[in-house]
Coordinates of C-alpha atoms and ligand atoms in Angstrom, one line a residue:
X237 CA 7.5 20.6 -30.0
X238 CA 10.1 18.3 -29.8
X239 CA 8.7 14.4 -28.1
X240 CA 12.5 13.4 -28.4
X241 CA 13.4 13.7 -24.7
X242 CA 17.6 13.2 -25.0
X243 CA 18.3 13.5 -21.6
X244 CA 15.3 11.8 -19.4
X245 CA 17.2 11.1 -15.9
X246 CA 15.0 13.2 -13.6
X247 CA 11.9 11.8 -15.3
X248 CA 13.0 8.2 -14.9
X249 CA 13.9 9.2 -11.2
X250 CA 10.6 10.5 -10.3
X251 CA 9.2 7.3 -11.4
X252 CA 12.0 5.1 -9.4
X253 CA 13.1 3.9 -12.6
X254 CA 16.9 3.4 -13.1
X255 CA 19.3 6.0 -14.5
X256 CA 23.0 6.3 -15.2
X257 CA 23.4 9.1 -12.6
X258 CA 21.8 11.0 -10.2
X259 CA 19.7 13.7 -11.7
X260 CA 20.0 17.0 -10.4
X261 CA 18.3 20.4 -10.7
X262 CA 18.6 23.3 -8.0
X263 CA 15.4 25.0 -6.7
X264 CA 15.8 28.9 -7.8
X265 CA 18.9 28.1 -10.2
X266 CA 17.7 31.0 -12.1
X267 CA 17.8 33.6 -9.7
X268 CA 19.8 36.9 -8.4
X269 CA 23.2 34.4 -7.8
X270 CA 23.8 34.7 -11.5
X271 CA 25.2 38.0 -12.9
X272 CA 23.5 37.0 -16.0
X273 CA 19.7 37.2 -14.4
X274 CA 20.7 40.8 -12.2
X275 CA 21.9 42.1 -15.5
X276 CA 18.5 41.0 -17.5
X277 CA 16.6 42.0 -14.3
X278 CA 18.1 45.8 -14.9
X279 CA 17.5 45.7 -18.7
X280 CA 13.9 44.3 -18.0
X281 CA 12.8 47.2 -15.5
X282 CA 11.6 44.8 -13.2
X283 CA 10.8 41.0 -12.1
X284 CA 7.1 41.4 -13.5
X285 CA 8.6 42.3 -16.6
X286 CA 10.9 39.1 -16.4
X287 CA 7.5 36.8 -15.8
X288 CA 5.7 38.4 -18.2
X289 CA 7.5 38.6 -21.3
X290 CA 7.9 35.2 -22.3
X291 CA 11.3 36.1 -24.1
X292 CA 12.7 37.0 -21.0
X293 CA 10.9 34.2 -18.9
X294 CA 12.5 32.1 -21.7
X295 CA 16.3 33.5 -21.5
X296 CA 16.3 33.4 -17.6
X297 CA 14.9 29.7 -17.7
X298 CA 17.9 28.9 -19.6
X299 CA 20.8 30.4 -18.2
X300 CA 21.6 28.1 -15.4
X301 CA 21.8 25.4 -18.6
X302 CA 24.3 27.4 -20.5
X303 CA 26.6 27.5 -17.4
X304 CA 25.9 23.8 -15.3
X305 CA 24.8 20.3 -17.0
X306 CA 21.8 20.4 -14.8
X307 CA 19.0 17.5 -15.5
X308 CA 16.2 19.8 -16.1
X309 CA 14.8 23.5 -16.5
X310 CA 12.4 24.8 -14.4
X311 CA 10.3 27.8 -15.9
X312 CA 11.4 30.8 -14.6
X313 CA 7.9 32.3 -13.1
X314 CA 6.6 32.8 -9.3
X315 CA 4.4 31.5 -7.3
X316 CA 2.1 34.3 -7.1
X317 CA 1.0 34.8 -10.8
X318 CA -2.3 32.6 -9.9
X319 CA -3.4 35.7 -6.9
X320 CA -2.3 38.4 -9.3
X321 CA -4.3 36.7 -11.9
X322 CA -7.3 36.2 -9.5
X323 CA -6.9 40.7 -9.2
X324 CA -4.6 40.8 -6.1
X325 CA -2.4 43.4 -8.0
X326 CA 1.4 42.1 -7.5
X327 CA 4.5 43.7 -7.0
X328 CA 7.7 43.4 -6.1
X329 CA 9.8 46.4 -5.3
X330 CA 13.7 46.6 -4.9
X331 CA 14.7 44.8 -1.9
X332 CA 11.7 44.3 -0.9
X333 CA 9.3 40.8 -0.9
X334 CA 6.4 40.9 -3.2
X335 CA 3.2 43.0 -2.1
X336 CA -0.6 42.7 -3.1
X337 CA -2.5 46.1 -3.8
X338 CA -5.6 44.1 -2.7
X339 CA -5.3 42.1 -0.4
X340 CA -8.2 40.0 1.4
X341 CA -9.9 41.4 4.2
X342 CA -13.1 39.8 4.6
X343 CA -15.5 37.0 3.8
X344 CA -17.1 38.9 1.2
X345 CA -13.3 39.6 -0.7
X346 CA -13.2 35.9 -0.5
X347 CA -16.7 34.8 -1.9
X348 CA -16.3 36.9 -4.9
X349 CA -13.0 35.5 -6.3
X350 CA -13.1 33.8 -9.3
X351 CA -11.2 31.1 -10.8
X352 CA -8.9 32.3 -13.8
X353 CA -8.7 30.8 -17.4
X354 CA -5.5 30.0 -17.6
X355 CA -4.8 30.6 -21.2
X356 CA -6.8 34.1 -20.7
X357 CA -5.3 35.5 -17.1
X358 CA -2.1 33.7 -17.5
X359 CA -1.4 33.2 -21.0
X360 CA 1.7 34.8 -20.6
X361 CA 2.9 31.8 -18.4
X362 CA 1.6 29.2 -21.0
X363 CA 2.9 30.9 -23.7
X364 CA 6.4 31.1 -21.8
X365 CA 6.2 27.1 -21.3
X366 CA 5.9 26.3 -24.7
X367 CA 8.3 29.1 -25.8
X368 CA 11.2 27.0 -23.9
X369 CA 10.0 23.8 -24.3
X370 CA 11.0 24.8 -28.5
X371 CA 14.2 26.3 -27.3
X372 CA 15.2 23.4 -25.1
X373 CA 14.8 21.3 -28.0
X374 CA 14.4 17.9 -26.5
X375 CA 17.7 18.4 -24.4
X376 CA 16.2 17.9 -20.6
X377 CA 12.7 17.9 -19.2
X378 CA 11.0 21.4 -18.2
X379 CA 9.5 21.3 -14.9
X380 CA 6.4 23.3 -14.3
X381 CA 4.9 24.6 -11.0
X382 CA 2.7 26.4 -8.8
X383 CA 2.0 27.6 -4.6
X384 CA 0.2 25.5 -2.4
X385 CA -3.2 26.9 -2.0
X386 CA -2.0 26.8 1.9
X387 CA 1.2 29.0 0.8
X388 CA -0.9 31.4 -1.9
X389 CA -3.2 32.0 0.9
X390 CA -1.0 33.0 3.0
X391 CA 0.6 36.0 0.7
X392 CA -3.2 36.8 -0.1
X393 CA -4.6 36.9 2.8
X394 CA -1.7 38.7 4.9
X395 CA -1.0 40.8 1.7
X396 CA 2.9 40.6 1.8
X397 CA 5.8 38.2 3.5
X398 CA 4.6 37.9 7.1
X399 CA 6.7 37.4 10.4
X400 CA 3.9 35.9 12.4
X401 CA 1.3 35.2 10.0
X402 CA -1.1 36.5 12.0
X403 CA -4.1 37.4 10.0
X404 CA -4.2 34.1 8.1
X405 CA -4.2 32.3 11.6
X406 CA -6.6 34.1 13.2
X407 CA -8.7 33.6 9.9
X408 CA -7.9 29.8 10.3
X409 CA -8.6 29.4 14.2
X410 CA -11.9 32.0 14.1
X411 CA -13.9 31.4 11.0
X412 CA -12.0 28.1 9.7
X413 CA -15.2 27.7 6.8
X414 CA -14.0 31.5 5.6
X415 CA -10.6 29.9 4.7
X416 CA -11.5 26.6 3.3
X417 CA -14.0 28.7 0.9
X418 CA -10.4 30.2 0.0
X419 CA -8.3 27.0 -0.4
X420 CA -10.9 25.7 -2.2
X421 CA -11.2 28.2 -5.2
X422 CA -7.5 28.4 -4.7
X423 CA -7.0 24.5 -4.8
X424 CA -9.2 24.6 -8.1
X425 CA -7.5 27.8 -9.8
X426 CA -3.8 25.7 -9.0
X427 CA -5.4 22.4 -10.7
X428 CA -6.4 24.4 -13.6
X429 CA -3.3 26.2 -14.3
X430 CA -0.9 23.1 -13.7
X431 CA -2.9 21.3 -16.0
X432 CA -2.6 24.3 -18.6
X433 CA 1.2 24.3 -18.1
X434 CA 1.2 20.2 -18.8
X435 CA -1.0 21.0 -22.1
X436 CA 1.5 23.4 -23.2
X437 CA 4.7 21.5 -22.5
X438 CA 5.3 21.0 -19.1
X439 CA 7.0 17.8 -18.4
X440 CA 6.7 17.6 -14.8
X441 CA 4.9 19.6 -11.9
X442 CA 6.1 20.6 -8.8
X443 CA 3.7 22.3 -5.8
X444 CA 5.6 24.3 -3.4
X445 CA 4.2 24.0 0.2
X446 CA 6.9 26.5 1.3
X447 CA 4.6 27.5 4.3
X448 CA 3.1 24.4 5.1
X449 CA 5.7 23.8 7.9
X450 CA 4.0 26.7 10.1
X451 CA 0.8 25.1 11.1
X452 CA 0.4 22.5 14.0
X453 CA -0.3 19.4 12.6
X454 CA -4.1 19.0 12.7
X455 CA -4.2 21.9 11.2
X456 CA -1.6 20.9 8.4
X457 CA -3.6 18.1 7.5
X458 CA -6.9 20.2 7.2
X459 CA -5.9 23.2 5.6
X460 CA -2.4 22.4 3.8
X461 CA -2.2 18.4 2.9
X462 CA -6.0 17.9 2.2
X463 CA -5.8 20.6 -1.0
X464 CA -2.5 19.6 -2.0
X465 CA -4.6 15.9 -2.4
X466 CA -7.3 17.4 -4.1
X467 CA -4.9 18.8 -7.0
X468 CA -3.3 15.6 -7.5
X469 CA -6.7 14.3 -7.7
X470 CA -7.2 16.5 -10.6
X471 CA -3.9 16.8 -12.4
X472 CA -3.7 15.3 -16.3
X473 CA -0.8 12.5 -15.4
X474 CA 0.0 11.4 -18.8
X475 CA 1.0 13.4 -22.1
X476 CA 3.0 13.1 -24.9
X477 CA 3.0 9.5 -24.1
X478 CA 4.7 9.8 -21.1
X479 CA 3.7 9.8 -17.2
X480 CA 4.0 13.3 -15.7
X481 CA 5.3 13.0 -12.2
X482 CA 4.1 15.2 -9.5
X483 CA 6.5 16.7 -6.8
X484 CA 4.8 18.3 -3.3
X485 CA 7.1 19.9 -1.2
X486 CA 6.7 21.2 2.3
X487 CA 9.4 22.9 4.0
X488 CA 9.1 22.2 7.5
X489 CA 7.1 18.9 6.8
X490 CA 9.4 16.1 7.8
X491 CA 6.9 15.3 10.4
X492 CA 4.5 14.5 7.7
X493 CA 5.9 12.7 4.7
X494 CA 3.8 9.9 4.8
X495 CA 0.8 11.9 4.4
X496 CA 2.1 13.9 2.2
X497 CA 3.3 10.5 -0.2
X498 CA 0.0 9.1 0.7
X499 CA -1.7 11.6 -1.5
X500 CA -0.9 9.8 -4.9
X501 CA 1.9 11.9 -6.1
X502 CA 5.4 10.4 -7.7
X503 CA 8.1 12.3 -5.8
X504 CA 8.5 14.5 -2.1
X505 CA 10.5 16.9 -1.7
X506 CA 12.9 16.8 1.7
X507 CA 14.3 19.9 3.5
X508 CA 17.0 19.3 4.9
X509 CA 16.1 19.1 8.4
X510 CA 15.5 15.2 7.8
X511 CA 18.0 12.4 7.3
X512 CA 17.2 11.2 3.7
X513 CA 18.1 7.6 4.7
X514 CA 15.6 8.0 7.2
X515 CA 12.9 9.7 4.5
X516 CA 13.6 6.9 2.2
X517 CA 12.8 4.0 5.3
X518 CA 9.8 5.8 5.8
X519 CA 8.3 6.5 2.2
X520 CA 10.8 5.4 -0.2
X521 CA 9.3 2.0 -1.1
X522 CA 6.5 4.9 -2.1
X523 CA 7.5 7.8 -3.8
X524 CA 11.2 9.2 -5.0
X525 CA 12.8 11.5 -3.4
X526 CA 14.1 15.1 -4.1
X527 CA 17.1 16.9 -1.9
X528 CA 18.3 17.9 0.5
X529 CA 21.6 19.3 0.6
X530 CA 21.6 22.2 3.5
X531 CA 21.3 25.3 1.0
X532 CA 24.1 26.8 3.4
X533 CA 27.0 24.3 2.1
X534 CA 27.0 26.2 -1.2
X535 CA 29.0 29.3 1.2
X536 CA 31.9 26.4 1.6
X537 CA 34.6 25.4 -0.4
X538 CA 34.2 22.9 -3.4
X539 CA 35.9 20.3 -1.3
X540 CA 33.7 20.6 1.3
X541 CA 30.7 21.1 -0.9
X542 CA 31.8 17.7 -2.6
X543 CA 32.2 15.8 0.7
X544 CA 28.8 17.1 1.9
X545 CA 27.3 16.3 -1.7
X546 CA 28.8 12.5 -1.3
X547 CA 26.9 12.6 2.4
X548 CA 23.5 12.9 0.7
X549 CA 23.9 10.9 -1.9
X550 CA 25.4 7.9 1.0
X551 CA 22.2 8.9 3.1
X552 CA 20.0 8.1 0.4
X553 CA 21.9 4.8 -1.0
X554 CA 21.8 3.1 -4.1
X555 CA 19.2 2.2 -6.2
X556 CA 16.7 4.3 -7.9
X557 CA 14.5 7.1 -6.8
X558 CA 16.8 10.1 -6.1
X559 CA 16.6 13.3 -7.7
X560 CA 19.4 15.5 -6.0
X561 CA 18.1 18.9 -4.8
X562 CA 19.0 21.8 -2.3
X563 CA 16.5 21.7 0.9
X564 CA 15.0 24.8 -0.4
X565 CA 16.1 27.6 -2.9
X566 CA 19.8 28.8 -3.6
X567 CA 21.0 32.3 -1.7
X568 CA 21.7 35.2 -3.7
X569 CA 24.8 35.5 -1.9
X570 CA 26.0 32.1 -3.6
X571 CA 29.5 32.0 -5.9
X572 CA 28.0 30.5 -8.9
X573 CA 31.3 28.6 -9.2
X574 CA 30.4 26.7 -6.1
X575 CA 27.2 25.5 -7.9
X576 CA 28.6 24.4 -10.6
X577 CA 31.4 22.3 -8.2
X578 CA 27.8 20.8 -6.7
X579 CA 26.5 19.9 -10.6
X580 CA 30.0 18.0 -11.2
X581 CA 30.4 16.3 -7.8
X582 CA 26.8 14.6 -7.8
X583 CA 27.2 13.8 -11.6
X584 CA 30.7 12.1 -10.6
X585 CA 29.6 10.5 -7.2
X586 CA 26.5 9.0 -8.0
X587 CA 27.9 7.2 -11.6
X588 CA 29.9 4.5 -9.8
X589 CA 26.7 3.9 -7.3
X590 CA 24.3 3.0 -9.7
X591 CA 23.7 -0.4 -10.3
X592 CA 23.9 -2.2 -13.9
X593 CA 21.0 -0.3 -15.6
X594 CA 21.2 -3.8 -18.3
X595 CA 21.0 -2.4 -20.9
Ligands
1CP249 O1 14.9 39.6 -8.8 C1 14.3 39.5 -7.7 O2 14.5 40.3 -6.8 C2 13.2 38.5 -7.6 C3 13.6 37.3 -6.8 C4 12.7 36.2 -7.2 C5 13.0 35.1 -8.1 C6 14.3 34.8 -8.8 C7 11.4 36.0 -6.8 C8 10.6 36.9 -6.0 N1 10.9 34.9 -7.4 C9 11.8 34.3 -8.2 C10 11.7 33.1 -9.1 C11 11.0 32.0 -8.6 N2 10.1 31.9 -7.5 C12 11.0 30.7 -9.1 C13 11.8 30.4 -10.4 C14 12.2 29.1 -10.8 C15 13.5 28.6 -10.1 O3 14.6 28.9 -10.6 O4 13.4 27.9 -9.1 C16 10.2 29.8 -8.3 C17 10.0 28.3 -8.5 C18 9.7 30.6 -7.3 C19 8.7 30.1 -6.3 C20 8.4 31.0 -5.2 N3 8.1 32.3 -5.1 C21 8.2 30.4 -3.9 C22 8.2 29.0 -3.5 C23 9.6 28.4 -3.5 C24 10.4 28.9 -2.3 O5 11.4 29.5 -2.6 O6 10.0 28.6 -1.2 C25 7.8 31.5 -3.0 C26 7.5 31.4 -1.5 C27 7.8 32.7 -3.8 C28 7.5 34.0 -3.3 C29 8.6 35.0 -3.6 N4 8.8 35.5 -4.8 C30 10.0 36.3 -4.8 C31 10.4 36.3 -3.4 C32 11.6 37.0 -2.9 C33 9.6 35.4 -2.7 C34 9.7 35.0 -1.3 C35 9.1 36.1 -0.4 C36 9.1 35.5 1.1 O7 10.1 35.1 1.6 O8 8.0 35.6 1.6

């Protein structure tokens, strides 16, 4: 493995330290928006195959790279490898969300899961991590990540993507002790596996909270924030001689970012429902910061992508702690020329707003 890190940006940025530009990376910049993924997606058979096969895993992690200077590679994986590991049975068919075989439908479903051994259950993912991290070769960090235990509940408990969430809030509201029994194995299976991804390469972690945002905020705080603490708690925060920064992101959380950099992590990501000038007053002194552009401006022109770009990166300001970010993940839908007019525009913006980095 290579220790020489040539382009370190985002990691100095989650640590508030200067850079020379704004780092930027794009949630789901491998995705179905490149040709290059749908075309390894049909040769593959399916998604599974792509997560799974740590060749393909590897490929799709770098294609956004070979196209856009982007700051960092995120491991091309899902969320919900850690249920399907725990015997869920995932899949995702053609147009369709992903779907568990096995769902969990009572107290007793819940009280016999078990956490997985990483390097046993999910050696596939571990194996992928350290596959790229020899193929990036020490040219940007690789970002590892995982669900909430909030968010994985969700898809395990309900069994599928949900409109209402129903059966996860009635578990919440009318035997609240049944779900934190959940969370809790959950919460300790996600500590385990980030930490396995760190051991094998990982460079940073990120926790996607992407259904945080649904719960009232009492019950945020109980069932969502409170485990999302308990993993930093138990993440490994230095190897390889460096710090690894933790990211938690909850879309729909602009009401709690406080709480949410209160739990000891390095960076929050911001949807883009909040004014980052108004995230950074509030926890910016704190954590760094990662977003927020409206995922939607990528359907505009480059000029207007470019003006909106310069708008988040003025929002923000200058000085140190900004990792540029969509809100949430790119649309299928997107022209990847448009993304790449975002990679160039932040790159060009943000190098005459730095300050002298003196050295
Ligand atoms: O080819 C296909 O049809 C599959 C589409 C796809 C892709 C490209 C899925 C199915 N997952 C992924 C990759 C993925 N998922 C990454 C890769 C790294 C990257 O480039 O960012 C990551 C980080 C995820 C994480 C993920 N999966 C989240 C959290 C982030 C978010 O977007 O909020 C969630 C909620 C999932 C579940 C999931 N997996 C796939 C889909 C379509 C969904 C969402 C289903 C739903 O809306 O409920």
């Amino acid at each position: 493995m290579n220790a020489v890190l040539h382009n370190d940006r985002l990691l100095r940025a989650l640590l508030r330290q200067p850079v020379d530009v704004t780092p930027i990376w794009l949630m789901r910049q491998a995705g179905r928006y490149l040709p290059e993924y749908r075309a390894a997606r049909a040769r593959a058979g399916s998604f599974m195959a792509l997560c799974q096969i740590p060749d393909w895993a590897c490929e799709i992690t770098l294609q956004p790279l070979a196209r856009f200077p982007l700051d960092a590679a995120i491991l091309f994986s899902d969320i919900l490898t850690v249920p399907d590991a725990m015997g869920l049975g995932l899949s995702f068919s053609d147009g369709e969300g992903p779907r568990f075989a096995r769902p969990l439908r009572s107290a007793a479903d819940i009280a016999r899961l078990a956490v997985p051994d990483p390097e046993v259950e999910l050696r596939y993912v571990l194996d992928a991590v350290r596959l790229i991290r020899r193929e990036l070769d020490g040219c940007v960090p690789l970002i590892g990540f995982s669900g909430s235990p909030w968010t994985l509940a969700t898809y395990m408990v309900e069994g599928s993507s949900s409109k209402d969430y129903a059966r996860i809030k009635a578990l919440l509201y009318d035997q609240p002790s049944v779900l934190h029994c959940l969370l809790d194995t959950v919460a300790r299976a996600v500590t385990v596996y980030l930490n396995g991804q760190i051991a094998a390469g990982a460079q940073a972690v990120m926790v996607f909270d992407t259904w945080g945002g649904i719960l009232a905020p009492r019950a945020y705080r109980e069932f969502s924030l409170a485990y999302l603490a308990q993993i930093v708690a138990g993440l490994t925060r230095e190897a390889e001689q460096r710090r690894v920064p933790i990211i938690l992101f909850t879309k729909g959380g602009g009401a709690w970012l406080e709480d949410l950099a209160a739990t000891g992590c390095d960076a929050v990501g911001v949807d883009w429902t909040v004014d980052l000038g108004e995230a950074r007053r509030r926890i910016g002194s704190r954590v760094a910061l990662q977003g927020n552009l409206d995922p939607a401006v990528l359907y505009a022109a480059p000029e207007r992508i470019r003006a909106q770009a310069a708008q988040v990166l003025a929002d923000f300001g200058t000085g140190p702690g900004h990792i540029f970010n969509l809100g949430h993940g790119i649309q299928p839908g997107v022209d990847p020329d448009r993304v790449g007019a975002l990679v160039a525009a932040v790159h060009e913006l943000s190098r005459s707003r730095q300050p002298d980095r003196g050295t």
